[in-house]
Amino acid sequence: MELDLTLIWAILIATAVFLYVAMDGFDLGLGILFPAVRGKAERDVMVNSVAPVWDGNETWLVLGGGGLFAVFPLAYATILPTLYMPLILMLLALVFRGVAFEMRFRMATPRGQLWWDRAFSWGSFMAAFCQGISLGAFVQGIKIEGRAYAGGWWDWLTPFSVLTGFALVVGYGLLGACWLIWKTSGELQIRAYNLAKPLAVATLVLIAVVSAAMLGLSAPFRDRWLGLPGLFIGAPVPILVGLLAWRFADALERREEVTPFLCALGFFLLSYVGLGISMWPYIVPPSVTIWQAATHPKSQAFLLYGAAVLVPLVLAYTAYVYWLFRGKITAEAGYHSCAS
């Protein structure tokens, strides 16, 4: 049986994008939660909890974007013009946030510290919101004539894309709160428990609203979820979301530390699977499939040899770093001690 290289690459890029969302999501979520936390000491602990891993988390974004460019050039050439503005704003926000990450530890005055804390939070909000807007603009469809983008400059800005932008900000906030439950203790952990419940409720409500909006957005989406056999294929997704929500609430009640974070990741994974069910096999909805957008099979095979070496190395390094910096973060030790 001949391997379908295009399908392998589609799965690989989709996995890289999800790993970025999962790993950088809680990282951005900490910045989103900054306004809810008062005091330099607690904010230092929040930042220290991701200091060893936050740069590496963004590796998966590079892999996803680079893979799209190399393997699906038609998709890259049509998606990017649609999303130039939100993606540029996202990248600028990530740069702005990275500068604030470093500078907040070097300020000698409380006022300077406060402004760099605000910059870190603003950058996190903007990056998350622009990612959500890009997702919404992608899902709602891209106008193509021939093999080129035929839409307008502002097609990315719609009520649906704003809704997905807001939903992703809330979801990342939930990941950040659950990360703090896992990695911190004392008053900060209690604050994170108190934030996690309303954020989880808001996230689940927004998942339902976005899902309903998608059904009204496109007839193929409705047919995929409400027709047969799609109804039976997609039915486990909302059922699993409900079960996961029950487990999440039970974990918060029992004051478990790791389970809330895993459940929050589960919400994102199930939403991602639902999105895949809705859009398959299109990489540029509603008209370009993964096979239509793919480069020549020989190019895919050549690139896959490199990915077979690179991806395991990145996974191994990421796993090692997370294992090396396991355990609770305290105010007495961390990144700020080295930066000062």
Short mmCIF file of C-alpha atoms in Angstrom, two decimals:
data_model
loop_
_atom_site.label_atom_id
_atom_site.label_comp_id
_atom_site.label_asym_id
_atom_site.label_seq_id
_atom_site.Cartn_x
_atom_site.Cartn_y
_atom_site.Cartn_z
CA MET A 1 0.00 0.00 0.00
CA GLU A 2 1.47 3.34 -1.10
CA LEU A 3 1.90 6.01 1.56
CA ASP A 4 -0.16 9.16 1.14
CA LEU A 5 2.56 11.74 1.81
CA THR A 6 0.10 14.62 1.54
CA LEU A 7 -2.05 13.15 4.31
CA ILE A 8 1.03 12.53 6.47
CA TRP A 9 2.13 16.14 6.06
CA ALA A 10 -1.38 17.46 6.78
CA ILE A 11 -1.43 15.48 10.04
CA LEU A 12 2.10 16.62 10.92
CA ILE A 13 1.33 20.32 10.37
CA ALA A 14 -2.00 20.04 12.19
CA THR A 15 -0.18 18.42 15.12
CA ALA A 16 2.45 21.19 15.17
CA VAL A 17 -0.26 23.87 15.24
CA PHE A 18 -2.07 22.12 18.09
CA LEU A 19 1.15 21.73 20.08
CA TYR A 20 1.76 25.45 19.67
CA VAL A 21 -1.76 26.28 20.88
CA ALA A 22 -1.43 23.91 23.84
CA MET A 23 2.02 25.04 24.93
CA ASP A 24 2.01 28.73 24.13
CA GLY A 25 -1.65 28.97 25.18
CA PHE A 26 -0.98 28.75 28.91
CA ASP A 27 2.04 31.02 28.41
CA LEU A 28 -0.13 33.72 26.82
CA GLY A 29 -2.80 32.95 29.40
CA LEU A 30 -0.52 34.10 32.20
CA GLY A 31 -0.23 37.54 30.59
CA ILE A 32 -4.00 37.63 30.13
CA LEU A 33 -4.40 36.94 33.86
CA PHE A 34 -1.92 39.63 34.93
CA PRO A 35 -4.66 42.24 35.63
CA ALA A 36 -6.30 39.77 38.05
CA VAL A 37 -3.10 39.42 40.12
CA ARG A 38 -1.74 42.21 42.30
CA GLY A 39 1.80 42.53 43.57
CA LYS A 40 5.24 42.09 42.10
CA ALA A 41 6.02 38.89 44.00
CA GLU A 42 3.05 36.94 42.61
CA ARG A 43 3.60 38.22 39.08
CA ASP A 44 7.26 37.23 39.31
CA VAL A 45 6.22 33.70 40.25
CA MET A 46 3.80 33.59 37.30
CA VAL A 47 6.51 34.61 34.85
CA ASN A 48 9.11 32.35 36.46
CA SER A 49 6.79 29.37 35.97
CA VAL A 50 7.19 29.67 32.17
CA ALA A 51 10.63 31.30 31.91
CA PRO A 52 12.48 28.02 31.06
CA VAL A 53 9.99 26.92 28.37
CA TRP A 54 8.30 29.94 26.80
CA ASP A 55 10.80 30.40 23.94
CA GLY A 56 10.67 26.73 23.02
CA ASN A 57 6.88 26.73 22.97
CA GLU A 58 6.91 28.97 19.90
CA THR A 59 9.04 26.47 17.95
CA TRP A 60 5.86 24.68 16.93
CA LEU A 61 4.45 27.85 15.36
CA VAL A 62 7.57 28.08 13.18
CA LEU A 63 7.27 24.40 12.22
CA GLY A 64 3.60 24.79 11.31
CA GLY A 65 4.15 27.92 9.22
CA GLY A 66 7.31 26.59 7.58
CA GLY A 67 5.64 23.28 6.78
CA LEU A 68 2.69 25.07 5.20
CA PHE A 69 5.04 27.14 3.02
CA ALA A 70 7.14 24.15 1.92
CA VAL A 71 4.51 21.44 1.44
CA PHE A 72 1.29 23.33 0.68
CA PRO A 73 2.48 26.39 -1.28
CA LEU A 74 -0.92 27.08 -2.83
CA ALA A 75 -2.52 27.19 0.62
CA TYR A 76 0.26 29.44 1.91
CA ALA A 77 -0.13 31.81 -1.05
CA THR A 78 -3.89 32.13 -0.58
CA ILE A 79 -4.21 32.09 3.22
CA LEU A 80 -1.48 34.62 3.97
CA PRO A 81 -2.91 37.51 1.89
CA THR A 82 -6.23 37.02 3.68
CA LEU A 83 -4.64 37.18 7.11
CA TYR A 84 -1.75 39.60 6.64
CA MET A 85 -3.10 42.18 9.07
CA PRO A 86 -4.03 39.92 12.05
CA LEU A 87 -0.89 37.80 11.61
CA ILE A 88 1.41 40.83 11.46
CA LEU A 89 -0.28 42.26 14.55
CA MET A 90 0.12 38.89 16.28
CA LEU A 91 3.84 38.71 15.50
CA LEU A 92 4.39 42.29 16.63
CA ALA A 93 2.51 41.54 19.85
CA LEU A 94 4.69 38.46 20.46
CA VAL A 95 7.83 40.56 19.96
CA PHE A 96 6.48 43.34 22.19
CA ARG A 97 5.57 40.75 24.81
CA GLY A 98 9.01 39.15 24.64
CA VAL A 99 10.72 42.50 25.25
CA ALA A 100 8.40 43.16 28.20
CA PHE A 101 9.19 39.69 29.57
CA GLU A 102 12.86 40.63 29.85
CA MET A 103 12.52 44.30 30.78
CA ARG A 104 10.07 43.87 33.65
CA PHE A 105 12.86 42.23 35.69
CA ARG A 106 15.28 45.08 35.04
CA MET A 107 13.22 48.03 36.17
CA ALA A 108 14.56 49.79 39.26
CA THR A 109 11.33 51.66 40.07
CA PRO A 110 7.82 50.37 40.82
CA ARG A 111 6.40 52.64 38.12
CA GLY A 112 8.71 51.18 35.49
CA GLN A 113 7.83 47.68 36.67
CA LEU A 114 4.11 48.47 36.39
CA TRP A 115 4.38 49.72 32.82
CA TRP A 116 6.35 46.70 31.65
CA ASP A 117 3.83 44.45 33.39
CA ARG A 118 1.11 46.23 31.44
CA ALA A 119 3.10 45.79 28.24
CA PHE A 120 3.46 42.06 28.91
CA SER A 121 -0.29 41.77 29.49
CA TRP A 122 -1.25 43.90 26.47
CA GLY A 123 1.04 41.87 24.23
CA SER A 124 -0.51 38.63 25.50
CA PHE A 125 -4.06 39.90 24.93
CA MET A 126 -3.27 41.13 21.42
CA ALA A 127 -1.40 37.98 20.35
CA ALA A 128 -4.21 35.71 21.59
CA PHE A 129 -6.97 37.87 20.11
CA CYS A 130 -5.25 38.05 16.70
CA GLN A 131 -4.75 34.28 16.68
CA GLY A 132 -8.47 33.84 17.33
CA ILE A 133 -9.41 36.35 14.63
CA SER A 134 -7.12 34.53 12.16
CA LEU A 135 -8.80 31.24 13.03
CA GLY A 136 -12.27 32.70 12.53
CA ALA A 137 -11.34 34.33 9.22
CA PHE A 138 -9.85 31.03 8.03
CA VAL A 139 -12.87 28.96 9.04
CA GLN A 140 -15.45 31.27 7.48
CA GLY A 141 -13.85 30.74 4.06
CA ILE A 142 -11.45 32.45 1.65
CA LYS A 143 -12.49 33.83 -1.74
CA ILE A 144 -10.41 32.35 -4.56
CA GLU A 145 -10.52 32.89 -8.31
CA GLY A 146 -8.37 30.46 -10.24
CA ARG A 147 -5.40 29.92 -7.94
CA ALA A 148 -5.26 33.38 -6.33
CA TYR A 149 -6.88 35.21 -3.43
CA ALA A 150 -9.80 37.33 -4.66
CA GLY A 151 -11.14 38.81 -1.45
CA GLY A 152 -10.94 42.26 0.06
CA TRP A 153 -8.51 43.78 2.54
CA TRP A 154 -10.98 43.64 5.45
CA ASP A 155 -12.51 40.20 4.82
CA TRP A 156 -10.80 38.89 7.94
CA LEU A 157 -12.74 41.28 10.21
CA THR A 158 -16.26 39.91 10.75
CA PRO A 159 -18.52 39.30 13.76
CA PHE A 160 -17.60 35.61 13.61
CA SER A 161 -13.84 36.25 13.63
CA VAL A 162 -14.22 38.71 16.54
CA LEU A 163 -16.20 36.02 18.38
CA THR A 164 -13.45 33.43 17.85
CA GLY A 165 -10.85 36.00 18.90
CA PHE A 166 -12.65 36.63 22.17
CA ALA A 167 -13.18 32.89 22.70
CA LEU A 168 -9.47 32.15 22.31
CA VAL A 169 -8.53 34.88 24.81
CA VAL A 170 -10.87 33.32 27.38
CA GLY A 171 -9.64 29.81 26.61
CA TYR A 172 -6.00 30.82 26.97
CA GLY A 173 -6.90 32.50 30.27
CA LEU A 174 -8.30 29.15 31.43
CA LEU A 175 -5.08 27.35 30.43
CA GLY A 176 -3.05 29.97 32.31
CA ALA A 177 -5.13 29.58 35.48
CA CYS A 178 -4.85 25.78 35.36
CA TRP A 179 -1.08 26.03 34.79
CA LEU A 180 -0.81 28.17 37.94
CA ILE A 181 -2.83 25.60 39.90
CA TRP A 182 -0.28 22.99 38.87
CA LYS A 183 2.91 25.00 39.28
CA THR A 184 2.28 27.30 42.26
CA SER A 185 1.13 27.12 45.86
CA GLY A 186 -0.28 29.33 48.59
CA GLU A 187 -2.33 32.45 47.85
CA LEU A 188 -1.51 32.47 44.17
CA GLN A 189 -2.74 28.91 43.73
CA ILE A 190 -5.96 29.76 45.61
CA ARG A 191 -6.46 32.74 43.32
CA ALA A 192 -5.93 30.46 40.30
CA TYR A 193 -8.55 27.99 41.61
CA ASN A 194 -11.01 30.88 41.99
CA LEU A 195 -10.31 32.08 38.45
CA ALA A 196 -10.45 28.65 36.83
CA LYS A 197 -14.14 27.94 37.45
CA PRO A 198 -15.67 31.06 35.81
CA LEU A 199 -13.13 30.86 32.99
CA ALA A 200 -14.08 27.23 32.36
CA VAL A 201 -17.79 28.10 32.28
CA ALA A 202 -17.10 30.98 29.87
CA THR A 203 -14.91 28.76 27.69
CA LEU A 204 -17.55 26.03 27.42
CA VAL A 205 -20.27 28.57 26.63
CA LEU A 206 -18.10 30.12 23.93
CA ILE A 207 -17.28 26.68 22.47
CA ALA A 208 -21.02 26.06 22.16
CA VAL A 209 -21.69 29.51 20.66
CA VAL A 210 -18.86 29.24 18.12
CA SER A 211 -19.99 25.71 17.17
CA ALA A 212 -23.57 26.91 16.64
CA ALA A 213 -22.32 29.90 14.63
CA MET A 214 -20.32 27.56 12.39
CA LEU A 215 -23.46 25.57 11.58
CA GLY A 216 -25.11 28.79 10.46
CA LEU A 217 -22.00 29.88 8.61
CA SER A 218 -21.85 27.18 5.98
CA ALA A 219 -24.19 24.56 4.51
CA PRO A 220 -21.34 21.99 4.23
CA PHE A 221 -20.66 22.39 7.97
CA ARG A 222 -24.34 21.71 8.73
CA ASP A 223 -24.39 18.68 6.44
CA ARG A 224 -21.19 17.35 7.98
CA TRP A 225 -22.55 17.54 11.57
CA LEU A 226 -26.31 17.04 11.16
CA GLY A 227 -26.44 14.67 8.20
CA LEU A 228 -25.49 11.00 7.96
CA PRO A 229 -22.96 9.50 8.49
CA GLY A 230 -21.38 12.69 9.84
CA LEU A 231 -23.79 12.80 12.76
CA PHE A 232 -22.42 9.52 14.10
CA ILE A 233 -18.80 10.53 13.43
CA GLY A 234 -19.11 13.88 15.21
CA ALA A 235 -21.47 12.89 18.05
CA PRO A 236 -18.70 11.67 20.40
CA VAL A 237 -17.09 15.13 20.42
CA PRO A 238 -19.80 17.06 22.36
CA ILE A 239 -20.39 14.02 24.57
CA LEU A 240 -16.69 13.90 25.51
CA VAL A 241 -16.69 17.66 26.12
CA GLY A 242 -19.56 17.19 28.59
CA LEU A 243 -17.78 14.35 30.39
CA LEU A 244 -14.57 16.35 30.52
CA ALA A 245 -16.45 19.34 31.95
CA TRP A 246 -17.83 17.14 34.73
CA ARG A 247 -14.34 15.80 35.48
CA PHE A 248 -12.94 19.33 35.48
CA ALA A 249 -15.52 20.53 38.01
CA ASP A 250 -14.87 17.49 40.19
CA ALA A 251 -11.09 18.12 40.07
CA LEU A 252 -11.57 21.72 41.19
CA GLU A 253 -13.85 20.60 44.02
CA ARG A 254 -11.26 18.07 45.19
CA ARG A 255 -8.46 20.63 44.83
CA GLU A 256 -6.52 18.39 42.43
CA GLU A 257 -3.53 20.10 40.84
CA VAL A 258 -2.65 18.40 37.54
CA THR A 259 -6.08 17.22 36.38
CA PRO A 260 -7.58 20.71 35.76
CA PHE A 261 -4.75 21.53 33.37
CA LEU A 262 -5.14 18.23 31.51
CA CYS A 263 -8.91 18.77 31.26
CA ALA A 264 -8.38 22.29 29.90
CA LEU A 265 -6.04 20.86 27.26
CA GLY A 266 -8.75 18.30 26.54
CA PHE A 267 -11.26 21.09 25.79
CA PHE A 268 -8.84 22.50 23.22
CA LEU A 269 -8.07 19.07 21.73
CA LEU A 270 -11.76 18.17 21.31
CA SER A 271 -12.48 21.59 19.81
CA TYR A 272 -9.58 21.04 17.41
CA VAL A 273 -10.89 17.60 16.45
CA GLY A 274 -14.35 19.11 15.89
CA LEU A 275 -12.81 21.75 13.65
CA GLY A 276 -11.02 19.04 11.68
CA ILE A 277 -14.26 17.10 11.22
CA SER A 278 -15.97 20.26 9.96
CA MET A 279 -13.29 21.20 7.44
CA TRP A 280 -11.94 17.91 6.17
CA PRO A 281 -10.44 17.57 3.54
CA TYR A 282 -10.13 21.31 2.80
CA ILE A 283 -6.98 23.24 3.69
CA VAL A 284 -8.36 26.46 2.16
CA PRO A 285 -12.09 26.39 2.78
CA PRO A 286 -14.41 26.08 1.02
CA SER A 287 -12.76 24.92 -2.21
CA VAL A 288 -9.08 23.77 -1.99
CA THR A 289 -8.29 20.31 -0.61
CA ILE A 290 -4.98 19.23 0.89
CA TRP A 291 -4.15 17.27 -2.30
CA GLN A 292 -4.90 20.24 -4.57
CA ALA A 293 -2.66 22.53 -2.48
CA ALA A 294 0.25 20.11 -2.07
CA THR A 295 3.61 20.33 -3.79
CA HIS A 296 5.12 17.49 -5.85
CA PRO A 297 5.32 14.10 -4.05
CA LYS A 298 9.12 13.98 -4.49
CA SER A 299 9.45 17.31 -2.70
CA GLN A 300 7.16 16.05 0.07
CA ALA A 301 9.28 12.92 0.48
CA PHE A 302 12.53 14.91 0.59
CA LEU A 303 11.12 17.29 3.22
CA LEU A 304 9.76 14.38 5.23
CA TYR A 305 13.28 12.99 5.69
CA GLY A 306 14.25 16.25 7.39
CA ALA A 307 11.09 16.30 9.50
CA ALA A 308 11.74 12.70 10.59
CA VAL A 309 14.98 13.92 12.19
CA LEU A 310 13.90 17.38 13.37
CA VAL A 311 10.52 16.63 14.98
CA PRO A 312 11.74 13.85 17.32
CA LEU A 313 14.65 16.06 18.40
CA VAL A 314 12.33 18.96 19.20
CA LEU A 315 9.94 16.65 21.05
CA ALA A 316 12.79 15.10 23.06
CA TYR A 317 14.26 18.49 23.95
CA THR A 318 10.84 19.86 24.93
CA ALA A 319 10.09 16.84 27.11
CA TYR A 320 13.51 17.11 28.77
CA VAL A 321 13.09 20.81 29.58
CA TYR A 322 9.64 20.29 31.07
CA TRP A 323 10.94 17.37 33.13
CA LEU A 324 14.03 19.31 34.24
CA PHE A 325 11.94 22.23 35.52
CA ARG A 326 9.16 20.14 37.05
CA GLY A 327 7.84 20.97 40.48
CA LYS A 328 6.49 24.07 42.17
CA ILE A 329 7.74 27.59 41.56
CA THR A 330 8.51 29.79 44.55
CA ALA A 331 9.17 33.49 44.95
CA GLU A 332 12.66 32.87 46.37
CA ALA A 333 14.20 31.35 43.24
CA GLY A 334 13.70 31.66 39.52
CA TYR A 335 14.43 33.62 36.40
CA HIS A 336 14.29 37.00 38.16
CA SER A 337 17.21 36.03 40.41
CA CYS A 338 19.40 35.53 37.34
CA ALA A 339 18.13 38.62 35.53
CA SER A 340 18.64 41.02 38.40
#
